[in-house]
N, CA, C and O atoms as a GROMACS GRO file, in nm:
protein
  512
    1MET      N    1   1.019  -0.820  -0.430
    1MET     CA    2   0.948  -0.706  -0.486
    1MET      C    3   1.047  -0.623  -0.565
    1MET      O    4   1.126  -0.678  -0.642
    2THR      N    5   1.046  -0.492  -0.548
    2THR     CA    6   1.133  -0.406  -0.625
    2THR      C    7   1.263  -0.382  -0.549
    2THR      O    8   1.262  -0.377  -0.426
    3PRO      N    9   1.374  -0.366  -0.620
    3PRO     CA   10   1.499  -0.335  -0.551
    3PRO      C   11   1.489  -0.199  -0.482
    3PRO      O   12   1.419  -0.110  -0.529
    4SER      N   13   1.558  -0.186  -0.372
    4SER     CA   14   1.556  -0.060  -0.298
    4SER      C   15   1.624   0.050  -0.381
    4SER      O   16   1.734   0.030  -0.432
    5THR      N   17   1.558   0.162  -0.392
    5THR     CA   18   1.612   0.276  -0.464
    5THR      C   19   1.605   0.398  -0.374
    5THR      O   20   1.554   0.391  -0.262
    6ASP      N   21   1.656   0.508  -0.424
    6ASP     CA   22   1.649   0.632  -0.348
    6ASP      C   23   1.517   0.704  -0.367
    6ASP      O   24   1.485   0.797  -0.292
    7GLU      N   25   1.439   0.661  -0.465
    7GLU     CA   26   1.313   0.726  -0.495
    7GLU      C   27   1.199   0.624  -0.498
    7GLU      O   28   1.219   0.512  -0.543
    8PRO      N   29   1.083   0.662  -0.452
    8PRO     CA   30   0.968   0.572  -0.458
    8PRO      C   31   0.928   0.541  -0.602
    8PRO      O   32   0.948   0.622  -0.693
    9VAL      N   33   0.871   0.422  -0.620
    9VAL     CA   34   0.818   0.382  -0.749
    9VAL      C   35   0.666   0.384  -0.739
    9VAL      O   36   0.609   0.331  -0.644
   10GLY      N   37   0.600   0.444  -0.838
   10GLY     CA   38   0.455   0.447  -0.840
   10GLY      C   39   0.400   0.584  -0.807
   10GLY      O   40   0.473   0.683  -0.796
   11SER      N   41   0.268   0.586  -0.790
   11SER     CA   42   0.197   0.710  -0.760
   11SER      C   43   0.171   0.720  -0.610
   11SER      O   44   0.130   0.623  -0.547
   12LEU      N   45   0.194   0.839  -0.555
   12LEU     CA   46   0.161   0.861  -0.415
   12LEU      C   47   0.010   0.848  -0.400
   12LEU      O   48  -0.066   0.923  -0.461
   13THR      N   49  -0.033   0.751  -0.318
   13THR     CA   50  -0.175   0.722  -0.305
   13THR      C   51  -0.230   0.768  -0.172
   13THR      O   52  -0.341   0.823  -0.168
   14ILE      N   53  -0.157   0.748  -0.064
   14ILE     CA   54  -0.200   0.802   0.067
   14ILE      C   55  -0.078   0.845   0.148
   14ILE      O   56   0.034   0.798   0.127
   15ARG      N   57  -0.104   0.937   0.240
   15ARG     CA   58  -0.006   0.977   0.341
   15ARG      C   59  -0.078   0.984   0.473
   15ARG      O   60  -0.192   1.031   0.481
   16THR      N   61  -0.012   0.934   0.578
   16THR     CA   62  -0.073   0.939   0.710
   16THR      C   63   0.036   0.949   0.816
   16THR      O   64   0.150   0.910   0.792
   17LEU      N   65   0.000   1.001   0.930
   17LEU     CA   66   0.094   1.021   1.039
   17LEU      C   67   0.090   0.903   1.135
   17LEU      O   68  -0.017   0.864   1.181
   18ALA      N   69   0.205   0.846   1.166
   18ALA     CA   70   0.215   0.735   1.262
   18ALA      C   71   0.201   0.792   1.404
   18ALA      O   72   0.277   0.880   1.445
   19MET      N   73   0.102   0.741   1.477
   19MET     CA   74   0.069   0.795   1.608
   19MET      C   75   0.105   0.698   1.720
   19MET      O   76   0.121   0.578   1.695
   20PRO      N   77   0.118   0.746   1.843
   20PRO     CA   78   0.153   0.659   1.956
   20PRO      C   79   0.058   0.541   1.975
   20PRO      O   80   0.101   0.435   2.020
   21ALA      N   81  -0.069   0.558   1.944
   21ALA     CA   82  -0.166   0.449   1.963
   21ALA      C   83  -0.138   0.330   1.872
   21ALA      O   84  -0.192   0.221   1.894
   22ASP      N   85  -0.054   0.348   1.769
   22ASP     CA   86  -0.026   0.243   1.672
   22ASP      C   87   0.104   0.167   1.701
   22ASP      O   88   0.154   0.095   1.615
   23THR      N   89   0.158   0.184   1.824
   23THR     CA   90   0.288   0.123   1.854
   23THR      C   91   0.277  -0.015   1.918
   23THR      O   92   0.174  -0.052   1.976
   24ASN      N   93   0.387  -0.089   1.905
   24ASN     CA   94   0.401  -0.217   1.974
   24ASN      C   95   0.477  -0.191   2.106
   24ASN      O   96   0.515  -0.077   2.131
   25PRO      N   97   0.499  -0.293   2.189
   25PRO     CA   98   0.568  -0.269   2.317
   25PRO      C   99   0.710  -0.214   2.303
   25PRO      O  100   0.762  -0.155   2.398
   26ALA      N  101   0.773  -0.232   2.187
   26ALA     CA  102   0.908  -0.180   2.166
   26ALA      C  103   0.908  -0.033   2.125
   26ALA      O  104   1.014   0.029   2.114
   27GLY      N  105   0.789   0.023   2.103
   27GLY     CA  106   0.780   0.163   2.066
   27GLY      C  107   0.778   0.189   1.917
   27GLY      O  108   0.767   0.304   1.874
   28ASP      N  109   0.789   0.083   1.836
   28ASP     CA  110   0.780   0.098   1.690
   28ASP      C  111   0.633   0.081   1.650
   28ASP      O  112   0.552   0.028   1.726
   29ILE      N  113   0.602   0.126   1.530
   29ILE     CA  114   0.466   0.111   1.478
   29ILE      C  115   0.443  -0.036   1.442
   29ILE      O  116   0.529  -0.099   1.380
   30PHE      N  117   0.327  -0.090   1.479
   30PHE     CA  118   0.291  -0.229   1.446
   30PHE      C  119   0.300  -0.252   1.296
   30PHE      O  120   0.255  -0.169   1.217
   31GLY      N  121   0.357  -0.365   1.258
   31GLY     CA  122   0.361  -0.404   1.117
   31GLY      C  123   0.221  -0.418   1.060
   31GLY      O  124   0.200  -0.387   0.943
   32GLY      N  125   0.127  -0.463   1.140
   32GLY     CA  126  -0.010  -0.478   1.093
   32GLY      C  127  -0.074  -0.345   1.056
   32GLY      O  128  -0.156  -0.338   0.964
   33TRP      N  129  -0.037  -0.239   1.128
   33TRP     CA  130  -0.088  -0.106   1.096
   33TRP      C  131  -0.033  -0.062   0.960
   33TRP      O  132  -0.106  -0.008   0.878
   34VAL      N  133   0.096  -0.086   0.938
   34VAL     CA  134   0.158  -0.050   0.810
   34VAL      C  135   0.092  -0.130   0.698
   34VAL      O  136   0.061  -0.075   0.592
   35MET      N  137   0.072  -0.260   0.721
   35MET     CA  138   0.009  -0.344   0.620
   35MET      C  139  -0.133  -0.295   0.588
   35MET      O  140  -0.175  -0.296   0.473
   36SER      N  141  -0.205  -0.253   0.689
   36SER     CA  142  -0.340  -0.200   0.670
   36SER      C  143  -0.337  -0.074   0.582
   36SER      O  144  -0.421  -0.060   0.493
   37GLN      N  145  -0.243   0.015   0.607
   37GLN     CA  146  -0.232   0.136   0.525
   37GLN      C  147  -0.200   0.100   0.380
   37GLN      O  148  -0.251   0.162   0.287
   38MET      N  149  -0.115  -0.001   0.363
   38MET     CA  150  -0.080  -0.046   0.227
   38MET      C  151  -0.202  -0.106   0.158
   38MET      O  152  -0.224  -0.083   0.039
   39ASP      N  153  -0.282  -0.183   0.231
   39ASP     CA  154  -0.402  -0.244   0.174
   39ASP      C  155  -0.502  -0.136   0.133
   39ASP      O  156  -0.564  -0.146   0.027
   40ILE      N  157  -0.517  -0.034   0.215
   40ILE     CA  158  -0.606   0.078   0.181
   40ILE      C  159  -0.559   0.145   0.052
   40ILE      O  160  -0.639   0.170  -0.038
   41ALA      N  161  -0.429   0.175   0.044
   41ALA     CA  162  -0.375   0.241  -0.076
   41ALA      C  163  -0.392   0.152  -0.199
   41ALA      O  164  -0.431   0.201  -0.305
   42GLY      N  165  -0.363   0.022  -0.184
   42GLY     CA  166  -0.379  -0.069  -0.297
   42GLY      C  167  -0.523  -0.075  -0.344
   42GLY      O  168  -0.548  -0.080  -0.465
   43ALA      N  169  -0.617  -0.076  -0.251
   43ALA     CA  170  -0.758  -0.079  -0.287
   43ALA      C  171  -0.799   0.049  -0.359
   43ALA      O  172  -0.878   0.045  -0.454
   44ILE      N  173  -0.747   0.162  -0.315
   44ILE     CA  174  -0.776   0.289  -0.384
   44ILE      C  175  -0.730   0.280  -0.530
   44ILE      O  176  -0.804   0.316  -0.621
   45ALA      N  177  -0.607   0.233  -0.551
   45ALA     CA  178  -0.554   0.221  -0.687
   45ALA      C  179  -0.637   0.123  -0.769
   45ALA      O  180  -0.665   0.147  -0.887
   46ALA      N  181  -0.676   0.011  -0.708
   46ALA     CA  182  -0.753  -0.091  -0.779
   46ALA      C  183  -0.892  -0.039  -0.815
   46ALA      O  184  -0.941  -0.064  -0.926
   47VAL      N  185  -0.957   0.033  -0.723
   47VAL     CA  186  -1.089   0.090  -0.750
   47VAL      C  187  -1.081   0.190  -0.865
   47VAL      O  188  -1.167   0.193  -0.953
   48GLU      N  189  -0.977   0.274  -0.863
   48GLU     CA  190  -0.962   0.372  -0.970
   48GLU      C  191  -0.945   0.304  -1.105
   48GLU      O  192  -0.998   0.351  -1.206
   49ARG      N  193  -0.871   0.192  -1.109
   49ARG     CA  194  -0.849   0.121  -1.236
   49ARG      C  195  -0.971   0.042  -1.280
   49ARG      O  196  -1.004   0.041  -1.398
   50THR      N  197  -1.039  -0.025  -1.187
   50THR     CA  198  -1.153  -0.110  -1.223
   50THR      C  199  -1.283  -0.031  -1.233
   50THR      O  200  -1.381  -0.078  -1.290
   51LYS      N  201  -1.283   0.089  -1.175
   51LYS     CA  202  -1.402   0.174  -1.172
   51LYS      C  203  -1.519   0.104  -1.101
   51LYS      O  204  -1.634   0.112  -1.145
   52GLY      N  205  -1.486   0.036  -0.992
   52GLY     CA  206  -1.588  -0.032  -0.916
   52GLY      C  207  -1.531  -0.091  -0.789
   52GLY      O  208  -1.415  -0.069  -0.754
   53ARG      N  209  -1.614  -0.165  -0.721
   53ARG     CA  210  -1.580  -0.226  -0.592
   53ARG      C  211  -1.474  -0.335  -0.609
   53ARG      O  212  -1.475  -0.410  -0.707
   54VAL      N  213  -1.382  -0.344  -0.512
   54VAL     CA  214  -1.283  -0.450  -0.509
   54VAL      C  215  -1.272  -0.504  -0.367
   54VAL      O  216  -1.307  -0.437  -0.270
   55VAL      N  217  -1.222  -0.628  -0.357
   55VAL     CA  218  -1.189  -0.686  -0.227
   55VAL      C  219  -1.048  -0.744  -0.236
   55VAL      O  220  -1.004  -0.788  -0.342
   56THR      N  221  -0.979  -0.742  -0.124
   56THR     CA  222  -0.846  -0.801  -0.116
   56THR      C  223  -0.859  -0.952  -0.111
   56THR      O  224  -0.935  -1.005  -0.030
   57VAL      N  225  -0.784  -1.022  -0.198
   57VAL     CA  226  -0.789  -1.169  -0.195
   57VAL      C  227  -0.656  -1.231  -0.158
   57VAL      O  228  -0.651  -1.347  -0.115
   58ALA      N  229  -0.546  -1.156  -0.174
   58ALA     CA  230  -0.416  -1.214  -0.141
   58ALA      C  231  -0.312  -1.105  -0.122
   58ALA      O  232  -0.318  -0.997  -0.181
   59VAL      N  233  -0.215  -1.138  -0.038
   59VAL     CA  234  -0.092  -1.061  -0.029
   59VAL      C  235   0.015  -1.158  -0.078
   59VAL      O  236   0.055  -1.249  -0.005
   60GLU      N  237   0.062  -1.138  -0.201
   60GLU     CA  238   0.156  -1.233  -0.261
   60GLU      C  239   0.296  -1.219  -0.205
   60GLU      O  240   0.369  -1.318  -0.195
   61ALA      N  241   0.332  -1.099  -0.168
   61ALA     CA  242   0.467  -1.076  -0.115
   61ALA      C  243   0.464  -0.953  -0.028
   61ALA      O  244   0.390  -0.857  -0.055
   62MET      N  245   0.545  -0.956   0.077
   62MET     CA  246   0.558  -0.838   0.161
   62MET      C  247   0.690  -0.847   0.236
   62MET      O  248   0.724  -0.951   0.294
   63THR      N  249   0.762  -0.738   0.234
   63THR     CA  250   0.892  -0.734   0.301
   63THR      C  251   0.898  -0.611   0.390
   63THR      O  252   0.879  -0.499   0.344
   64PHE      N  253   0.925  -0.634   0.519
   64PHE     CA  254   0.947  -0.523   0.612
   64PHE      C  255   1.096  -0.492   0.609
   64PHE      O  256   1.178  -0.578   0.642
   65ILE      N  257   1.130  -0.370   0.572
   65ILE     CA  258   1.269  -0.331   0.550
   65ILE      C  259   1.325  -0.252   0.669
   65ILE      O  260   1.439  -0.274   0.710
   66ALA      N  261   1.244  -0.162   0.722
   66ALA     CA  262   1.287  -0.076   0.834
   66ALA      C  263   1.165  -0.042   0.918
   66ALA      O  264   1.053  -0.041   0.867
   67PRO      N  265   1.185  -0.015   1.046
   67PRO     CA  266   1.071   0.019   1.132
   67PRO      C  267   1.015   0.158   1.100
   67PRO      O  268   1.085   0.246   1.051
   68VAL      N  269   0.888   0.173   1.131
   68VAL     CA  270   0.822   0.304   1.126
   68VAL      C  271   0.814   0.352   1.270
   68VAL      O  272   0.778   0.276   1.360
   69LYS      N  273   0.848   0.478   1.290
   69LYS     CA  274   0.851   0.537   1.425
   69LYS      C  275   0.735   0.634   1.444
   69LYS      O  276   0.681   0.688   1.348
   70VAL      N  277   0.698   0.655   1.569
   70VAL     CA  278   0.596   0.754   1.601
   70VAL      C  279   0.642   0.889   1.545
   70VAL      O  280   0.758   0.928   1.562
   71GLY      N  281   0.552   0.959   1.480
   71GLY     CA  282   0.583   1.089   1.422
   71GLY      C  283   0.624   1.083   1.277
   71GLY      O  284   0.629   1.186   1.209
   72ASP      N  285   0.655   0.962   1.226
   72ASP     CA  286   0.687   0.948   1.084
   72ASP      C  287   0.562   0.972   1.001
   72ASP      O  288   0.451   0.939   1.044
   73ILE      N  289   0.579   1.029   0.884
   73ILE     CA  290   0.470   1.036   0.788
   73ILE      C  291   0.488   0.917   0.694
   73ILE      O  292   0.589   0.907   0.624
   74LEU      N  293   0.391   0.828   0.694
   74LEU     CA  294   0.396   0.710   0.607
   74LEU      C  295   0.336   0.749   0.473
   74LEU      O  296   0.220   0.789   0.465
   75CYS      N  297   0.416   0.736   0.368
   75CYS     CA  298   0.374   0.767   0.231
   75CYS      C  299   0.367   0.636   0.155
   75CYS      O  300   0.465   0.562   0.149
   76VAL      N  301   0.251   0.605   0.098
   76VAL     CA  302   0.231   0.478   0.030
   76VAL      C  303   0.211   0.502  -0.119
   76VAL      O  304   0.124   0.579  -0.160
   77TYR      N  305   0.294   0.435  -0.199
   77TYR     CA  306   0.296   0.450  -0.344
   77TYR      C  307   0.246   0.321  -0.408
   77TYR      O  308   0.277   0.212  -0.361
   78THR      N  309   0.168   0.333  -0.516
   78THR     CA  310   0.112   0.216  -0.581
   78THR      C  311   0.141   0.215  -0.731
   78THR      O  312   0.152   0.319  -0.796
   79THR      N  313   0.153   0.093  -0.783
   79THR     CA  314   0.172   0.070  -0.926
   79THR      C  315   0.084  -0.048  -0.966
   79THR      O  316   0.090  -0.153  -0.902
   80ILE      N  317   0.004  -0.032  -1.070
   80ILE     CA  318  -0.072  -0.145  -1.121
   80ILE      C  319   0.025  -0.234  -1.197
   80ILE      O  320   0.084  -0.192  -1.296
   81GLU      N  321   0.041  -0.358  -1.150
   81GLU     CA  322   0.137  -0.450  -1.212
   81GLU      C  323   0.073  -0.544  -1.313
   81GLU      O  324   0.134  -0.580  -1.414
   82LYS      N  325  -0.052  -0.583  -1.286
   82LYS     CA  326  -0.117  -0.681  -1.373
   82LYS      C  327  -0.267  -0.667  -1.361
   82LYS      O  328  -0.320  -0.650  -1.251
   83VAL      N  329  -0.336  -0.674  -1.475
   83VAL     CA  330  -0.481  -0.673  -1.476
   83VAL      C  331  -0.527  -0.800  -1.547
   83VAL      O  332  -0.496  -0.821  -1.664
   84GLY      N  333  -0.600  -0.884  -1.475
   84GLY     CA  334  -0.654  -1.006  -1.531
   84GLY      C  335  -0.799  -0.988  -1.569
   84GLY      O  336  -0.845  -0.874  -1.585
   85ASN      N  337  -0.872  -1.097  -1.584
   85ASN     CA  338  -1.013  -1.090  -1.619
   85ASN      C  339  -1.096  -1.027  -1.506
   85ASN      O  340  -1.176  -0.938  -1.530
   86THR      N  341  -1.074  -1.075  -1.383
   86THR     CA  342  -1.147  -1.020  -1.268
   86THR      C  343  -1.054  -0.974  -1.156
   86THR      O  344  -1.100  -0.915  -1.059
   87SER      N  345  -0.924  -1.001  -1.169
   87SER     CA  346  -0.831  -0.965  -1.062
   87SER      C  347  -0.732  -0.859  -1.108
   87SER      O  348  -0.708  -0.841  -1.227
   88ILE      N  349  -0.677  -0.791  -1.010
   88ILE     CA  350  -0.579  -0.686  -1.037
   88ILE      C  351  -0.470  -0.695  -0.931
   88ILE      O  352  -0.498  -0.705  -0.812
   89THR      N  353  -0.345  -0.690  -0.975
   89THR     CA  354  -0.230  -0.697  -0.885
   89THR      C  355  -0.167  -0.559  -0.874
   89THR      O  356  -0.138  -0.494  -0.975
   90VAL      N  357  -0.146  -0.514  -0.750
   90VAL     CA  358  -0.093  -0.381  -0.725
   90VAL      C  359   0.039  -0.394  -0.648
   90VAL      O  360   0.044  -0.456  -0.542
   91GLY      N  361   0.146  -0.336  -0.703
   91GLY     CA  362   0.272  -0.325  -0.632
   91GLY      C  363   0.265  -0.204  -0.540
   91GLY      O  364   0.219  -0.097  -0.580
   92ILE      N  365   0.311  -0.222  -0.417
   92ILE     CA  366   0.296  -0.115  -0.318
   92ILE      C  367   0.429  -0.094  -0.244
   92ILE      O  368   0.493  -0.190  -0.202
   93GLU      N  369   0.467   0.031  -0.230
   93GLU     CA  370   0.585   0.067  -0.151
   93GLU      C  371   0.542   0.164  -0.042
   93GLU      O  372   0.463   0.255  -0.067
   94ALA      N  373   0.594   0.145   0.078
   94ALA     CA  374   0.570   0.238   0.188
   94ALA      C  375   0.703   0.303   0.225
   94ALA      O  376   0.803   0.235   0.248
   95TRP      N  377   0.701   0.434   0.231
   95TRP     CA  378   0.819   0.512   0.267
   95TRP      C  379   0.784   0.598   0.388
   95TRP      O  380   0.673   0.650   0.399
   96ALA      N  381   0.880   0.612   0.479
   96ALA     CA  382   0.860   0.696   0.597
   96ALA      C  383   0.940   0.824   0.582
   96ALA      O  384   1.059   0.822   0.552
   97ARG      N  385   0.872   0.936   0.603
   97ARG     CA  386   0.941   1.065   0.613
   97ARG      C  387   0.970   1.085   0.760
   97ARG      O  388   0.879   1.105   0.840
   98ARG      N  389   1.098   1.080   0.795
   98ARG     CA  390   1.139   1.090   0.934
   98ARG      C  391   1.127   1.233   0.985
   98ARG      O  392   1.162   1.328   0.915
   99ASN      N  393   1.079   1.247   1.106
   99ASN     CA  394   1.067   1.377   1.173
   99ASN      C  395   0.989   1.477   1.088
   99ASN      O  396   1.011   1.598   1.098
  100ARG      N  397   0.899   1.427   1.005
  100ARG     CA  398   0.813   1.509   0.919
  100ARG      C  399   0.894   1.598   0.825
  100ARG      O  400   0.847   1.703   0.782
  101LEU      N  401   1.016   1.554   0.793
  101LEU     CA  402   1.101   1.630   0.702
  101LEU      C  403   1.110   1.558   0.568
  101LEU      O  404   1.044   1.456   0.547
  102SER      N  405   1.190   1.611   0.478
  102SER     CA  406   1.196   1.555   0.344
  102SER      C  407   1.278   1.426   0.335
  102SER      O  408   1.264   1.352   0.237
  103ASP      N  409   1.364   1.397   0.435
  103ASP     CA  410   1.440   1.273   0.425
  103ASP      C  411   1.346   1.156   0.444
  103ASP      O  412   1.262   1.156   0.535
  104ARG      N  413   1.358   1.056   0.359
  104ARG     CA  414   1.266   0.943   0.366
  104ARG      C  415   1.343   0.813   0.346
  104ARG      O  416   1.451   0.809   0.288
  105VAL      N  417   1.281   0.708   0.398
  105VAL     CA  418   1.341   0.575   0.390
  105VAL      C  419   1.231   0.476   0.352
  105VAL      O  420   1.119   0.483   0.402
  106LYS      N  421   1.266   0.384   0.263
  106LYS     CA  422   1.171   0.280   0.225
  106LYS      C  423   1.160   0.184   0.342
  106LYS      O  424   1.260   0.130   0.388
  107VAL      N  425   1.036   0.161   0.389
  107VAL     CA  426   1.017   0.077   0.507
  107VAL      C  427   0.952  -0.058   0.474
  107VAL      O  428   0.975  -0.156   0.546
  108THR      N  429   0.874  -0.064   0.368
  108THR     CA  430   0.802  -0.187   0.336
  108THR      C  431   0.766  -0.187   0.188
  108THR      O  432   0.741  -0.081   0.130
  109ASP      N  433   0.764  -0.305   0.128
  109ASP     CA  434   0.704  -0.317  -0.004
  109ASP      C  435   0.629  -0.448  -0.012
  109ASP      O  436   0.652  -0.540   0.067
  110GLY      N  437   0.538  -0.456  -0.108
  110GLY     CA  438   0.457  -0.576  -0.120
  110GLY      C  439   0.378  -0.578  -0.249
  110GLY      O  440   0.378  -0.482  -0.327
  111ARG      N  441   0.310  -0.688  -0.268
  111ARG     CA  442   0.225  -0.708  -0.386
  111ARG      C  443   0.090  -0.761  -0.336
  111ARG      O  444   0.083  -0.868  -0.276
  112PHE      N  445  -0.014  -0.686  -0.361
  112PHE     CA  446  -0.149  -0.720  -0.316
  112PHE      C  447  -0.237  -0.750  -0.436
  112PHE      O  448  -0.223  -0.688  -0.541
  113VAL      N  449  -0.327  -0.848  -0.420
  113VAL     CA  450  -0.418  -0.886  -0.527
  113VAL      C  451  -0.561  -0.857  -0.483
  113VAL      O  452  -0.602  -0.892  -0.372
  114TYR      N  453  -0.636  -0.793  -0.570
  114TYR     CA  454  -0.776  -0.758  -0.546
  114TYR      C  455  -0.862  -0.822  -0.654
  114TYR      O  456  -0.815  -0.848  -0.765
  115VAL      N  457  -0.988  -0.846  -0.621
  115VAL     CA  458  -1.084  -0.897  -0.719
  115VAL      C  459  -1.195  -0.793  -0.733
  115VAL      O  460  -1.244  -0.738  -0.635
  116SER      N  461  -1.232  -0.768  -0.858
  116SER     CA  462  -1.338  -0.674  -0.889
  116SER      C  463  -1.473  -0.741  -0.866
  116SER      O  464  -1.496  -0.854  -0.908
  117LEU      N  465  -1.564  -0.668  -0.797
  117LEU     CA  466  -1.697  -0.721  -0.768
  117LEU      C  467  -1.804  -0.630  -0.826
  117LEU      O  468  -1.787  -0.508  -0.833
  118GLY      N  469  -1.914  -0.692  -0.867
  118GLY     CA  470  -2.030  -0.617  -0.911
  118GLY      C  471  -2.118  -0.582  -0.792
  118GLY      O  472  -2.086  -0.616  -0.678
  119GLU      N  473  -2.227  -0.514  -0.819
  119GLU     CA  474  -2.319  -0.474  -0.712
  119GLU      C  475  -2.381  -0.594  -0.642
  119GLU      O  476  -2.425  -0.584  -0.527
  120ASP      N  477  -2.384  -0.709  -0.710
  120ASP     CA  478  -2.440  -0.830  -0.651
  120ASP      C  479  -2.340  -0.906  -0.564
  120ASP      O  480  -2.372  -1.009  -0.506
  121GLY      N  481  -2.217  -0.852  -0.554
  121GLY     CA  482  -2.114  -0.916  -0.472
  121GLY      C  483  -2.039  -1.028  -0.541
  121GLY      O  484  -1.956  -1.095  -0.479
  122ARG      N  485  -2.067  -1.050  -0.668
  122ARG     CA  486  -1.997  -1.154  -0.745
  122ARG      C  487  -1.886  -1.093  -0.828
  122ARG      O  488  -1.886  -0.973  -0.857
  123LYS      N  489  -1.790  -1.178  -0.866
  123LYS     CA  490  -1.679  -1.131  -0.949
  123LYS      C  491  -1.732  -1.062  -1.074
  123LYS      O  492  -1.830  -1.106  -1.136
  124ARG      N  493  -1.665  -0.954  -1.108
  124ARG     CA  494  -1.705  -0.873  -1.225
  124ARG      C  495  -1.586  -0.856  -1.316
  124ARG      O  496  -1.477  -0.821  -1.269
  125PRO      N  497  -1.602  -0.880  -1.446
  125PRO     CA  498  -1.489  -0.861  -1.538
  125PRO      C  499  -1.440  -0.716  -1.536
  125PRO      O  500  -1.518  -0.621  -1.521
  126ILE      N  501  -1.310  -0.701  -1.552
  126ILE     CA  502  -1.247  -0.569  -1.557
  126ILE      C  503  -1.234  -0.529  -1.702
  126ILE      O  504  -1.184  -0.606  -1.784
  127ASP      N  505  -1.279  -0.408  -1.736
  127ASP     CA  506  -1.264  -0.360  -1.873
  127ASP      C  507  -1.116  -0.346  -1.908
  127ASP      O  508  -1.035  -0.302  -1.827
  128PRO      N  509  -1.083  -0.386  -2.032
  128PRO     CA  510  -0.941  -0.377  -2.074
  128PRO      C  511  -0.891  -0.233  -2.080
  128PRO      O  512  -0.775  -0.209  -2.113
   0.00000   0.00000   0.00000
């Protein structure tokens, strides 16, 4: 995905607080929970670009860089990387604000692919 930098790439799409109910037995936040938050953010970005319904069809790449801890604020940033005829690829970075302060660390990045759907549930072309 993108090289690690000191600043997030993309638009801040969602922020949420990591809670104790989202932990694994080691006390870290489940990777699946982080992935879910990234999928939600990617879908928001895709819906805004396509101006309609989308569904997730693939996760092309995903890298877990650092754990998310209880009490971290997970900030998810999105960038539209590619728009095809019916599909859209969104680059996503997740950053954790530790102890709810301004210091943050990149914890995950990935590339998610969505397909635009019409009201009938079939693929719908995306306007250029």
